[in-house]
JSON list of C-alpha atoms in Angstrom, two decimals:
[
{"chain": "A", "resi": 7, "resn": "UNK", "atom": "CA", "xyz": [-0.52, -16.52, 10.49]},
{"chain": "A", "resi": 8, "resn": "UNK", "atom": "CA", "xyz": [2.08, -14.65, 8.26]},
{"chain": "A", "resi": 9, "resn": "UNK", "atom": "CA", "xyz": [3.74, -11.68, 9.95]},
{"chain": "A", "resi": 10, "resn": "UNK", "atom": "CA", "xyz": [6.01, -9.22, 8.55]},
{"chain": "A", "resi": 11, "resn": "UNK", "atom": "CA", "xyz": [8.28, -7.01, 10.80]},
{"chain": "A", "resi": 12, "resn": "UNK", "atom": "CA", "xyz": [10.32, -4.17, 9.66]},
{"chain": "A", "resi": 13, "resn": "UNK", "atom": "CA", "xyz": [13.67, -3.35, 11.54]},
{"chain": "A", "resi": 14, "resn": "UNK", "atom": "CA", "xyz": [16.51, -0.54, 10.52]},
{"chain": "A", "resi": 15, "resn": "UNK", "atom": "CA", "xyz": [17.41, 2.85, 12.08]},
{"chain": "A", "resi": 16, "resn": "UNK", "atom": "CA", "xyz": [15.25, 5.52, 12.40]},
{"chain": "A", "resi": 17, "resn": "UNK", "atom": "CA", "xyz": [17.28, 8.25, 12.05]},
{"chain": "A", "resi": 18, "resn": "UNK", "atom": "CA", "xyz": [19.49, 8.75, 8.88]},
{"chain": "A", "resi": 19, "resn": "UNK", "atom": "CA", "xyz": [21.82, 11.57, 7.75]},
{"chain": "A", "resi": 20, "resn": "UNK", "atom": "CA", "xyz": [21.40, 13.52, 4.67]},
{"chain": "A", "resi": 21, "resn": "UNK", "atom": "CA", "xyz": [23.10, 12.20, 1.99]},
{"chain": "A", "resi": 22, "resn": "UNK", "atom": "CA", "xyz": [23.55, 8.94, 3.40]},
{"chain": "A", "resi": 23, "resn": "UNK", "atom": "CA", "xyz": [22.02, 5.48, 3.22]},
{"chain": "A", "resi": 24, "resn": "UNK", "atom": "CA", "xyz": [18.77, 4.14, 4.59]},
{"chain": "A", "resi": 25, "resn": "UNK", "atom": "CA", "xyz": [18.56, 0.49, 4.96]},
{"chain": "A", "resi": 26, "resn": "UNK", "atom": "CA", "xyz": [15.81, -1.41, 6.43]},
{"chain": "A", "resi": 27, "resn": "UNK", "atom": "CA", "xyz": [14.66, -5.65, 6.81]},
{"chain": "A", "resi": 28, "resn": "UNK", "atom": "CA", "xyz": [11.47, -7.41, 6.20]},
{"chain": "A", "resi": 29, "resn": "UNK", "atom": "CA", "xyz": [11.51, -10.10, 7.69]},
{"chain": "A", "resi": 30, "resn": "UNK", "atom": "CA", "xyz": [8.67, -12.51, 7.42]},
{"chain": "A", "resi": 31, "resn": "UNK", "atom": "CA", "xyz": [7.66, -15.52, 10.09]},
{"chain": "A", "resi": 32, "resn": "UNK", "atom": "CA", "xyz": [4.55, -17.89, 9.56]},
{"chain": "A", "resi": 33, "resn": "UNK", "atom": "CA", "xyz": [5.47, -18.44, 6.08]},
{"chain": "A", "resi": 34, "resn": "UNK", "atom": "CA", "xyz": [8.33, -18.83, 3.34]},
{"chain": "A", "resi": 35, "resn": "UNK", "atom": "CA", "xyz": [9.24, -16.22, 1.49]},
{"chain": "A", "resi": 36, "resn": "UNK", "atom": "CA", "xyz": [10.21, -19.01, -1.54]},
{"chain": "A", "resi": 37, "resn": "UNK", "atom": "CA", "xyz": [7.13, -20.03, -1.74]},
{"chain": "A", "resi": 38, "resn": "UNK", "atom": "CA", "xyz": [3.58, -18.67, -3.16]},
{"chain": "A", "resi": 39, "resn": "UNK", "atom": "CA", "xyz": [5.77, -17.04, -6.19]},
{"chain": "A", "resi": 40, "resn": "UNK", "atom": "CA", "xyz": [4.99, -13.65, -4.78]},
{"chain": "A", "resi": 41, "resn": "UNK", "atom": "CA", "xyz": [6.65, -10.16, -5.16]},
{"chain": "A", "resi": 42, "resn": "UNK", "atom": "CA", "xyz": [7.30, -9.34, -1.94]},
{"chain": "A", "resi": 43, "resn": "UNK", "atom": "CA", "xyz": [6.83, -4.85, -1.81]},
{"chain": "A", "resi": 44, "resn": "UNK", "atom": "CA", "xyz": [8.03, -1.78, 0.22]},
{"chain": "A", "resi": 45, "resn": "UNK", "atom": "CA", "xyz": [5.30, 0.94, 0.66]},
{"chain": "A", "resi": 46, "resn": "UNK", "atom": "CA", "xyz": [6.17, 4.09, 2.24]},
{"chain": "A", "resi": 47, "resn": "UNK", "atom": "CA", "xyz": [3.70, 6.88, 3.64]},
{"chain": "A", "resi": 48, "resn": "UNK", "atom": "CA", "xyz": [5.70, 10.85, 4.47]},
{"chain": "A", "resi": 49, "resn": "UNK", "atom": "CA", "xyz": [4.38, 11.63, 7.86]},
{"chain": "A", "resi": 50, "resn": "UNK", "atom": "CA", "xyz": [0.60, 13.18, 7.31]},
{"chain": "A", "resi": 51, "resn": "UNK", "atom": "CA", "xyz": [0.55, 12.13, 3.80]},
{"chain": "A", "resi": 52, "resn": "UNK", "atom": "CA", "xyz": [-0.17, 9.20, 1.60]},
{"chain": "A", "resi": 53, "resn": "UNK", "atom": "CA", "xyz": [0.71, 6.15, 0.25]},
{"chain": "A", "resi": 54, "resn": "UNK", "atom": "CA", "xyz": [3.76, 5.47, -2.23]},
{"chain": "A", "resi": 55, "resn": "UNK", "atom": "CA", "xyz": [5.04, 2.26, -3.65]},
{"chain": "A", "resi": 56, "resn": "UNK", "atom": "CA", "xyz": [8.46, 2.19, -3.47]},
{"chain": "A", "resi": 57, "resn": "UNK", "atom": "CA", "xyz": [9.32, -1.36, -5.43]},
{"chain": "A", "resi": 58, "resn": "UNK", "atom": "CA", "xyz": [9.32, -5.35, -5.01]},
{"chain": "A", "resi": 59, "resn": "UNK", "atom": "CA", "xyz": [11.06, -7.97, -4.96]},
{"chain": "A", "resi": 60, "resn": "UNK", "atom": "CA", "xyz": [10.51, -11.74, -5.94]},
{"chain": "A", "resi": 61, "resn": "UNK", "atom": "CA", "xyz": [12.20, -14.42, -4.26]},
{"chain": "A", "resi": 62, "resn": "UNK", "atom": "CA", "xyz": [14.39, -15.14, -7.24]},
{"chain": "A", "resi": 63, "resn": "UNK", "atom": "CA", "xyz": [15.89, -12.01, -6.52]},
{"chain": "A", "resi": 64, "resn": "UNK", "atom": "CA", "xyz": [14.19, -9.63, -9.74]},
{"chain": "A", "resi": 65, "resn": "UNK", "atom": "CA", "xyz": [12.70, -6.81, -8.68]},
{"chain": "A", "resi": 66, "resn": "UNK", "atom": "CA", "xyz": [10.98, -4.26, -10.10]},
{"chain": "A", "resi": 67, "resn": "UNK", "atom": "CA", "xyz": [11.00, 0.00, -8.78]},
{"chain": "A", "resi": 68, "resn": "UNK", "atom": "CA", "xyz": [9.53, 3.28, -8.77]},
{"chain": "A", "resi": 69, "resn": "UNK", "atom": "CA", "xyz": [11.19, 4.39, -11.48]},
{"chain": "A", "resi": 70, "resn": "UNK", "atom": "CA", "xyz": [11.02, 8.12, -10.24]},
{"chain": "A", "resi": 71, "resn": "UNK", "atom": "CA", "xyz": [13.76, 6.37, -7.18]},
{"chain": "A", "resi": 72, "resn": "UNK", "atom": "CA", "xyz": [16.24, 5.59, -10.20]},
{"chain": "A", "resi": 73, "resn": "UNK", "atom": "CA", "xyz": [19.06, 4.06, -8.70]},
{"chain": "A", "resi": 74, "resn": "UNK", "atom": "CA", "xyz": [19.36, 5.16, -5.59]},
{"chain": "A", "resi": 75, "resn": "UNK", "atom": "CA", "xyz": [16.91, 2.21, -4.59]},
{"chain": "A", "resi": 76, "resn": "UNK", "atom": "CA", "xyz": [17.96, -1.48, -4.01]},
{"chain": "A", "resi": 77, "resn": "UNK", "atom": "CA", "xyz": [15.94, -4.49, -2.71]},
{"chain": "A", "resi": 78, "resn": "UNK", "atom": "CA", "xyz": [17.06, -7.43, -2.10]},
{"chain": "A", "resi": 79, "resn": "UNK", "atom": "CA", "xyz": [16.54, -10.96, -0.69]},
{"chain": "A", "resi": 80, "resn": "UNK", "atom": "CA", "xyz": [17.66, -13.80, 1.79]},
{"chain": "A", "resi": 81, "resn": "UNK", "atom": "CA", "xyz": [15.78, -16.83, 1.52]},
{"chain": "A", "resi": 82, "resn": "UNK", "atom": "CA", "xyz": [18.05, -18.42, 4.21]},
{"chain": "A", "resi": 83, "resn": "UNK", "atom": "CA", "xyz": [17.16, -15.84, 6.77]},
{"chain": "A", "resi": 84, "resn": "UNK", "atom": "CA", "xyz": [13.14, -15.17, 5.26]},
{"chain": "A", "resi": 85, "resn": "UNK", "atom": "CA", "xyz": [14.29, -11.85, 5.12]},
{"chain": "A", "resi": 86, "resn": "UNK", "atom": "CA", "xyz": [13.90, -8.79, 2.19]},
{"chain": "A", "resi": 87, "resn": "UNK", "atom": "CA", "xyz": [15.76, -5.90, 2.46]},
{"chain": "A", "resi": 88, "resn": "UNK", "atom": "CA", "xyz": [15.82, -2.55, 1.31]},
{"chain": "A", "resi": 89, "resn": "UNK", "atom": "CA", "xyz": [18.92, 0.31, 0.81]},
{"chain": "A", "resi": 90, "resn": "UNK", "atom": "CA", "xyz": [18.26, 4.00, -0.30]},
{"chain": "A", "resi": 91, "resn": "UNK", "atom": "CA", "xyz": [21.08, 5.80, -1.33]},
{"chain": "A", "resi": 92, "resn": "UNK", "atom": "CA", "xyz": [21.54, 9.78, -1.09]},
{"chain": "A", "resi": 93, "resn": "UNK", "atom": "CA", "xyz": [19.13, 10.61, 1.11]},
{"chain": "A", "resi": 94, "resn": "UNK", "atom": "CA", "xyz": [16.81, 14.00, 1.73]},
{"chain": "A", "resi": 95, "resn": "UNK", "atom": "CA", "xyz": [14.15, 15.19, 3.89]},
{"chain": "A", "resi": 96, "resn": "UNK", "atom": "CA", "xyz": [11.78, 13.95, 1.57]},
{"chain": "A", "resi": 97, "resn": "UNK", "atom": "CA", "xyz": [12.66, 10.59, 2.41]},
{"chain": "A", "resi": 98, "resn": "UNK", "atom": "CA", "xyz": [11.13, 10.66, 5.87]},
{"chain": "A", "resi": 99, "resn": "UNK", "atom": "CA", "xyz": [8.69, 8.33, 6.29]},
{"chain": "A", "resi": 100, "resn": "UNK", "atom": "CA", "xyz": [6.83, 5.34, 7.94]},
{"chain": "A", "resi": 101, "resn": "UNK", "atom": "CA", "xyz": [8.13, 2.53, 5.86]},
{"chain": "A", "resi": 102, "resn": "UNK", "atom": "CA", "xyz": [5.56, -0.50, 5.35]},
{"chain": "A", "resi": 103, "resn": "UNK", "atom": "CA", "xyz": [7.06, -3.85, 3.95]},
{"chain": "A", "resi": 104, "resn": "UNK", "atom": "CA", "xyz": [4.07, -5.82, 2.74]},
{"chain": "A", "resi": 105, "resn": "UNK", "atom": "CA", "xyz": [2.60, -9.41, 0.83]},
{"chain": "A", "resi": 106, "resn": "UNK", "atom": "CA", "xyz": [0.39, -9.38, -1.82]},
{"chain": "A", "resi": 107, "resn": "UNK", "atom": "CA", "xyz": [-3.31, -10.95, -1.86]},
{"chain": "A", "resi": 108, "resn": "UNK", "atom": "CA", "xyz": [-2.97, -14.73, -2.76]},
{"chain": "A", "resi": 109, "resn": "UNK", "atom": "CA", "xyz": [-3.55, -15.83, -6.40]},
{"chain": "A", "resi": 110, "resn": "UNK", "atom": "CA", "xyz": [-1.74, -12.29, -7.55]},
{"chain": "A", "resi": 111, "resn": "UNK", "atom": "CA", "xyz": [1.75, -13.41, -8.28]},
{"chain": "A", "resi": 112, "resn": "UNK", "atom": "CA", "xyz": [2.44, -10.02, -11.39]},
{"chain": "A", "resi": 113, "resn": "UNK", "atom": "CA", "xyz": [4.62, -7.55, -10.24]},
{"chain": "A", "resi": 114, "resn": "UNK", "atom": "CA", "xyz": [2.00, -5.03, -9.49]},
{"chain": "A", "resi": 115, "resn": "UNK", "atom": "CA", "xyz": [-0.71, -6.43, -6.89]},
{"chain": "A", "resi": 116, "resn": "UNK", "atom": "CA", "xyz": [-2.93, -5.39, -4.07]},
{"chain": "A", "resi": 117, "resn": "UNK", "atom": "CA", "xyz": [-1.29, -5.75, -0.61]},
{"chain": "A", "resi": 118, "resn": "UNK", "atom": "CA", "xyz": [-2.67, -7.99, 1.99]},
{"chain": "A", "resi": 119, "resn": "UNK", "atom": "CA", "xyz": [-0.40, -8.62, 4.78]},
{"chain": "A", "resi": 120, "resn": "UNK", "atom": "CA", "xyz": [1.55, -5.55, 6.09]},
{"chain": "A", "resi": 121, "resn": "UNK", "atom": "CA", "xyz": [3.92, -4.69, 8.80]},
{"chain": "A", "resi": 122, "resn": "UNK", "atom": "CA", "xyz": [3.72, -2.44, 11.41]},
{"chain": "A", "resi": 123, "resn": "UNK", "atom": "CA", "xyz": [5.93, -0.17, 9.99]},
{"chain": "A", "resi": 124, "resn": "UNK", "atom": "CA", "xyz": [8.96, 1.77, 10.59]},
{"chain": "A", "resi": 125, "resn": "UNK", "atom": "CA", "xyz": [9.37, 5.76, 10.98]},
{"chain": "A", "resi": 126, "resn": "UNK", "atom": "CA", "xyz": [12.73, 6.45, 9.12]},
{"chain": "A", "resi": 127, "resn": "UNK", "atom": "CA", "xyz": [13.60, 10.24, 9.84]},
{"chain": "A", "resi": 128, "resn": "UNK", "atom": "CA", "xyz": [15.93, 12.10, 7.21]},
{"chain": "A", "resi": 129, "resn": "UNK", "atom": "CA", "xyz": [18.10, 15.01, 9.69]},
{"chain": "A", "resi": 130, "resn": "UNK", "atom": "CA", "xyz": [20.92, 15.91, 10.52]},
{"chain": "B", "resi": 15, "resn": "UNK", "atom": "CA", "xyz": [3.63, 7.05, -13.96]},
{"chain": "B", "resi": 16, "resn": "UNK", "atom": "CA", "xyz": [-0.60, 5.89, -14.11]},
{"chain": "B", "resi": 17, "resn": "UNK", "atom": "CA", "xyz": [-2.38, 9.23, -12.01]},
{"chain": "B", "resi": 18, "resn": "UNK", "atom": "CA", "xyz": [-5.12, 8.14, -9.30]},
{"chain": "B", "resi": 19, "resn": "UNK", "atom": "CA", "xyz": [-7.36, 11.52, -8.44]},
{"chain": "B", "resi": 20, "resn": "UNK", "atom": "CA", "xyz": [-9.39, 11.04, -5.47]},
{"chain": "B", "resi": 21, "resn": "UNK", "atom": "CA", "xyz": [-12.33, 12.88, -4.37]},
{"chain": "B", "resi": 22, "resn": "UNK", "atom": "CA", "xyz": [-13.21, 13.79, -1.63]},
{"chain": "B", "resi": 23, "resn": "UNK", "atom": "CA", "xyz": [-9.82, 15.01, 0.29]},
{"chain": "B", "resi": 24, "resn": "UNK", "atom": "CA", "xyz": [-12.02, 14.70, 3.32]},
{"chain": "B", "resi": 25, "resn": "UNK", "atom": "CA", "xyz": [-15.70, 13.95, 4.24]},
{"chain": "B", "resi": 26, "resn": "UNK", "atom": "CA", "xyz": [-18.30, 14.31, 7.49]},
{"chain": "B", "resi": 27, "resn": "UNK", "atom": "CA", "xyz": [-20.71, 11.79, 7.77]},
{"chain": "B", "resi": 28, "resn": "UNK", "atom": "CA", "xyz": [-22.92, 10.07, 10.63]},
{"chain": "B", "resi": 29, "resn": "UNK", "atom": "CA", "xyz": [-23.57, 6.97, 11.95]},
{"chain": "B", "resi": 30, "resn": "UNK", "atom": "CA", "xyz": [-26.25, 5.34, 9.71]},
{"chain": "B", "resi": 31, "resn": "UNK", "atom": "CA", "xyz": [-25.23, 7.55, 6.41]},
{"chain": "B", "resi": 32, "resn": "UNK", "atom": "CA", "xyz": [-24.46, 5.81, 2.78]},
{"chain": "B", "resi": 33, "resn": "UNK", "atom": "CA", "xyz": [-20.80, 7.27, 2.18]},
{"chain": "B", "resi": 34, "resn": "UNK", "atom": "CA", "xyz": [-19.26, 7.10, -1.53]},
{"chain": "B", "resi": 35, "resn": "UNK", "atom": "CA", "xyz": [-15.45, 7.76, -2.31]},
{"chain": "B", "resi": 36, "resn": "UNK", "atom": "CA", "xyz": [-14.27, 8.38, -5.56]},
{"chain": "B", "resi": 37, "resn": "UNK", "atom": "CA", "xyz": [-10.93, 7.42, -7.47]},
{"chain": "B", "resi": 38, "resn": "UNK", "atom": "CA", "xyz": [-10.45, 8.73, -11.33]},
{"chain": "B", "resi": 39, "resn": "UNK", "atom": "CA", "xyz": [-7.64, 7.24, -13.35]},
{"chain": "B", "resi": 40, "resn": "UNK", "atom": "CA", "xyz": [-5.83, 8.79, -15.81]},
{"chain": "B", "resi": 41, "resn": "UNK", "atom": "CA", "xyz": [-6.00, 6.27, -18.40]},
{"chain": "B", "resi": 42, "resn": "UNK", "atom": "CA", "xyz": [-7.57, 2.70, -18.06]},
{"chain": "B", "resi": 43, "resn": "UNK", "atom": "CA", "xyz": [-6.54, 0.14, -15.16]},
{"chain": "B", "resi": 44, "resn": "UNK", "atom": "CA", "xyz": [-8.78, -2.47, -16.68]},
{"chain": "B", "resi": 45, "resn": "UNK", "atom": "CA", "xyz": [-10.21, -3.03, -13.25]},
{"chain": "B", "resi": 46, "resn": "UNK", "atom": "CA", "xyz": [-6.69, -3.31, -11.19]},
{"chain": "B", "resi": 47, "resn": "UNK", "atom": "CA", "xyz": [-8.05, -1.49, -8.26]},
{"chain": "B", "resi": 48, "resn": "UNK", "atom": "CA", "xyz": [-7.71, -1.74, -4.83]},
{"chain": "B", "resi": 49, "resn": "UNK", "atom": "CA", "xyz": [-9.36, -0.26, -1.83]},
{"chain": "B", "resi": 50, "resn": "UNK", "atom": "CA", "xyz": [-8.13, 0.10, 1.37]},
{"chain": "B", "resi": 51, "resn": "UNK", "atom": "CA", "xyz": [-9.02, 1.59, 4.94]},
{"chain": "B", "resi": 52, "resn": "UNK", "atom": "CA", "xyz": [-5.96, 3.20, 7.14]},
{"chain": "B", "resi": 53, "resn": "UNK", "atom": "CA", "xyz": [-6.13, 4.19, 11.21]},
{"chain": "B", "resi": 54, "resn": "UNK", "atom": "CA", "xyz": [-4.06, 6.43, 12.64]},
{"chain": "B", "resi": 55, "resn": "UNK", "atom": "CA", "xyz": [-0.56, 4.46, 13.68]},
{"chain": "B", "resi": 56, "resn": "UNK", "atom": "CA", "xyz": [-1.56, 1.49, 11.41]},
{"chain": "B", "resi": 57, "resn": "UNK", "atom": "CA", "xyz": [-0.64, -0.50, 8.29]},
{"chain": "B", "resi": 58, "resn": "UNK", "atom": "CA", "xyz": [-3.82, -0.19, 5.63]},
{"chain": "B", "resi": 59, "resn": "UNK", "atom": "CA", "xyz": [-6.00, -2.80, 5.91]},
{"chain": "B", "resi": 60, "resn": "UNK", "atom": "CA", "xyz": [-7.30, -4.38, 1.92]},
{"chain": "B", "resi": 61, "resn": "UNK", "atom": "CA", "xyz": [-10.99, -3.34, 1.35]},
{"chain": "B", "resi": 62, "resn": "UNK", "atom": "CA", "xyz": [-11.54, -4.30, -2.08]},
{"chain": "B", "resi": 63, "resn": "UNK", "atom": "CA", "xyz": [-9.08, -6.04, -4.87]},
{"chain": "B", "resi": 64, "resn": "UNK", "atom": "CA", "xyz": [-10.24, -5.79, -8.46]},
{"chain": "B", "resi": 65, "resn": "UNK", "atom": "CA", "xyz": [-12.32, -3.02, -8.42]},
{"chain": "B", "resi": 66, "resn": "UNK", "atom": "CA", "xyz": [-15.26, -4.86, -7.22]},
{"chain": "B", "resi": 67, "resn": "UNK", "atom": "CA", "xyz": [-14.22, -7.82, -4.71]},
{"chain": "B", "resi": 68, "resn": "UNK", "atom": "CA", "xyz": [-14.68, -7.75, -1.30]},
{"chain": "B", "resi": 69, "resn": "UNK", "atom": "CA", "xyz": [-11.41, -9.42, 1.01]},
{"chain": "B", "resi": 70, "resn": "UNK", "atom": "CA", "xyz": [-12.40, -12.20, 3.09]},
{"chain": "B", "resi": 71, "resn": "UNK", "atom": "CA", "xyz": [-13.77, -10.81, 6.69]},
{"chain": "B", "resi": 72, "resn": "UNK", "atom": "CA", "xyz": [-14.59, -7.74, 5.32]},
{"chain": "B", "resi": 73, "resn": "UNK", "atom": "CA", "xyz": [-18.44, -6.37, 5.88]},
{"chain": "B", "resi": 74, "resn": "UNK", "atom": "CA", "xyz": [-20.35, -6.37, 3.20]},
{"chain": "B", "resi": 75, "resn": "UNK", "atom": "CA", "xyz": [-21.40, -2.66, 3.70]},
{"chain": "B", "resi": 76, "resn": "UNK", "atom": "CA", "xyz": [-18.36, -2.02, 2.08]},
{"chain": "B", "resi": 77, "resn": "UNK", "atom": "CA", "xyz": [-18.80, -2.60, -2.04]},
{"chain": "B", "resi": 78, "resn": "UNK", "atom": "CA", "xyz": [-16.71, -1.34, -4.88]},
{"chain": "B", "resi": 79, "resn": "UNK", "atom": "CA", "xyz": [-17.92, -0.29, -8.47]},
{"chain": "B", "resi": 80, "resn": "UNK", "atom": "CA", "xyz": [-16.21, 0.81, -11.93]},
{"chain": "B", "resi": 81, "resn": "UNK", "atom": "CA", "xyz": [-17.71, 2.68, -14.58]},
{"chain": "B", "resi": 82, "resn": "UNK", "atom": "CA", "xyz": [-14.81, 3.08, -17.45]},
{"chain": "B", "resi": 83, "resn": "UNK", "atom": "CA", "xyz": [-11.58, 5.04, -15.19]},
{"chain": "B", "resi": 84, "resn": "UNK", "atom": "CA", "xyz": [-13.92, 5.93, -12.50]},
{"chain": "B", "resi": 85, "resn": "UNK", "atom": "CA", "xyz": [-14.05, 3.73, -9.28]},
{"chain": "B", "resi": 86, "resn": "UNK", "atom": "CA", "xyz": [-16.30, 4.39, -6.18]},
{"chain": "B", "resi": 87, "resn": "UNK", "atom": "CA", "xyz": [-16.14, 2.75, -2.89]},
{"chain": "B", "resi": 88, "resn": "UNK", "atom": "CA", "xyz": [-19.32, 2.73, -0.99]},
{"chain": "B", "resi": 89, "resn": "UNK", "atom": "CA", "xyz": [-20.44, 1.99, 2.46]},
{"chain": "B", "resi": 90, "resn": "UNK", "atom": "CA", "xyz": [-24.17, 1.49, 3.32]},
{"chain": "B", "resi": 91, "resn": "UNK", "atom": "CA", "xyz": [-24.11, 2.22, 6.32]},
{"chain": "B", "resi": 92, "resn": "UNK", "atom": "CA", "xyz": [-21.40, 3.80, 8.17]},
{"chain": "B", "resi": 93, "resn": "UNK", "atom": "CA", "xyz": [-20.48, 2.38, 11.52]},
{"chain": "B", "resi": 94, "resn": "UNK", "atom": "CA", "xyz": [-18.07, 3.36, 14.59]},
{"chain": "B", "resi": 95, "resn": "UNK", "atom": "CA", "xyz": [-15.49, 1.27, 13.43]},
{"chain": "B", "resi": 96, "resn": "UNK", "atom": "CA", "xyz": [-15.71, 2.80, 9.96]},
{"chain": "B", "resi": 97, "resn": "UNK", "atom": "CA", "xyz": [-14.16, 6.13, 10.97]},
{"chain": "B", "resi": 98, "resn": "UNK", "atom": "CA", "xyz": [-10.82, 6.49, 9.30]},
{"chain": "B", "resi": 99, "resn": "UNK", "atom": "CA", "xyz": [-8.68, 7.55, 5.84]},
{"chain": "B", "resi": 100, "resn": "UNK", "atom": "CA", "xyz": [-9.27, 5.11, 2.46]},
{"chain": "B", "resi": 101, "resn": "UNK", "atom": "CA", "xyz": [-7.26, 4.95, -0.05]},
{"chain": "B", "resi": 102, "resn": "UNK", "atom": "CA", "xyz": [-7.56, 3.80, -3.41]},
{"chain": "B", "resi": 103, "resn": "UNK", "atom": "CA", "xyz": [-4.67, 1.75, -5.45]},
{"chain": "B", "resi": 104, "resn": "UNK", "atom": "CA", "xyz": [-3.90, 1.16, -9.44]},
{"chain": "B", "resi": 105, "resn": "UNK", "atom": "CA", "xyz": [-2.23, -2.11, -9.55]},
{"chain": "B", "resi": 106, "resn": "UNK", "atom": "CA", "xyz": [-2.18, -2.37, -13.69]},
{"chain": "B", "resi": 107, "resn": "UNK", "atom": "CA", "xyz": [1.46, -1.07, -14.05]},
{"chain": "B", "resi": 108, "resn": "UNK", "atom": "CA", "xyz": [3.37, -0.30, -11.31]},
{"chain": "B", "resi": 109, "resn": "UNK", "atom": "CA", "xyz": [1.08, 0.98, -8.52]},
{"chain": "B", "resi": 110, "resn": "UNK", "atom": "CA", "xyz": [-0.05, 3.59, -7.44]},
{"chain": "B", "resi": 111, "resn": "UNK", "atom": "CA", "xyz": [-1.80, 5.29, -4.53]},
{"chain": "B", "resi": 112, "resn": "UNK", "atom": "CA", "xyz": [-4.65, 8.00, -4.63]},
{"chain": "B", "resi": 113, "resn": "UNK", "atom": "CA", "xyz": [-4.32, 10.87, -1.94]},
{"chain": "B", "resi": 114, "resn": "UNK", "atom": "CA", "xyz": [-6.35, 9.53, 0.12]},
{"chain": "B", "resi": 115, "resn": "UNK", "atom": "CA", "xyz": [-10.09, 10.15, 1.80]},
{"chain": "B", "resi": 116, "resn": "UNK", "atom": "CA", "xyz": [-10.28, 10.49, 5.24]},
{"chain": "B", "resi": 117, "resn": "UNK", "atom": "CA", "xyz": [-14.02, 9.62, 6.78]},
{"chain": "B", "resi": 118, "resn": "UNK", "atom": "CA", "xyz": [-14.84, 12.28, 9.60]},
{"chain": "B", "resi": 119, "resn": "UNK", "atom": "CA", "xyz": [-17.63, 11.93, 12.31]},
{"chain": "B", "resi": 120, "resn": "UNK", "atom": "CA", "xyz": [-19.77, 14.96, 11.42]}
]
């Protein structure tokens, strides 16, 4: 059974960077030729995709994030990871790394395994 | 950015009723649309992929339908379990989330 568990710090400064891991058990990340996705949801509010990564290492982003978002991967550890530079209150969220639905390997697909998540607060 | 509008923002129903959700897009998604159901503290669960499918275990009292940008998700008849926020999902470019419905006990 594939599991995904998230892991980083849940408090981060203003200004400063929020990294968090994926990382995935029951299955490969190399294989399946999936983009593997971060979904965040603000406390009390809804869903956002945040952007994806493939194992190759291309990803593909919000655009509205710009470049203060980067994903990356390590297939040696079955691990994704994602950094988000410059930081504001508006950041805070539960942070969802998630699978897509087999047989959808595009960059845009419904989710079907998720993690638990993990609250990131944005504070000083 | 492709806009999901989703209506109702919230909705009280009882056990037994035939519940419909509603998700407009602002331009066409050719059927690249998801449904799923959320509880409080949890990851989303998938409903429906591709407007119209149902994801294996699912019940079938959940069904999803299209007609052009507009995309309802229907249960039958709504159970205990069934309590809880749905959201829909535009996975044609990018993705994007609607605002979500959440299903009240009435």
């Amino acid at each position: 059974q594939l599991q995904l568990q998230e892991s980083g710090p849940g408090l981060v400064r203003p200004s400063e960077t929020l990294s968090l891991t994926c990382s995935v058990s029951g299955g490969s990340i190399s294989n399946g030729g999936y983009y593997w996705g971060w979904v965040r949801q603000p406390p009390g509010k809804g869903l956002e995709w945040v952007g994806s990564i493939y194992f190759t290492g291309s990803t593909y982003y919000k655009w509205s994030l710009g470049s203060r978002l980067t994903i990356s991967v390590d297939t040696s550890k079955n691990q994704f990871s994602l950094k988000l530079t410059s930081v504001t209150a508006a950041d805070t969220a539960v942070y969802y790394c998630a699978r897509p639905r087999p047989q959808c390997s595009s960059t845009s697909c419904p989710f079907e395994y998720w993690g638990q998540g993990t609250l990131v607060t944005v504070s000083s | 950015d492709i806009q999901m509008t989703q209506s109702p923002s919230t909705l009280s129903a009882s056990i037994g009723d035939r519940v419909t959700i509603t998700c407009r897009a602002s331009q066409s998604i050719n059927s690249w649309l998801a449904w799923y159901q959320q509880k409080p503290g949890k990851a989303p669960k998938l409903l429906i992929y591709k407007a119209s499918n149902l994801e294996s275990g699912v019940p079938s009292r959940f069904s999803g339908s299209e007609s052009g940008t507009e995309f309802t998700l229907t249960i039958s008849s709504l159970q205990p379990d069934d309590f809880a926020t749905y959201y829909c999902q535009q996975y044609n470019h990018d993705s994007t989330f609607g605002q979500g419905t959440k299903v009240e006990i009435k």
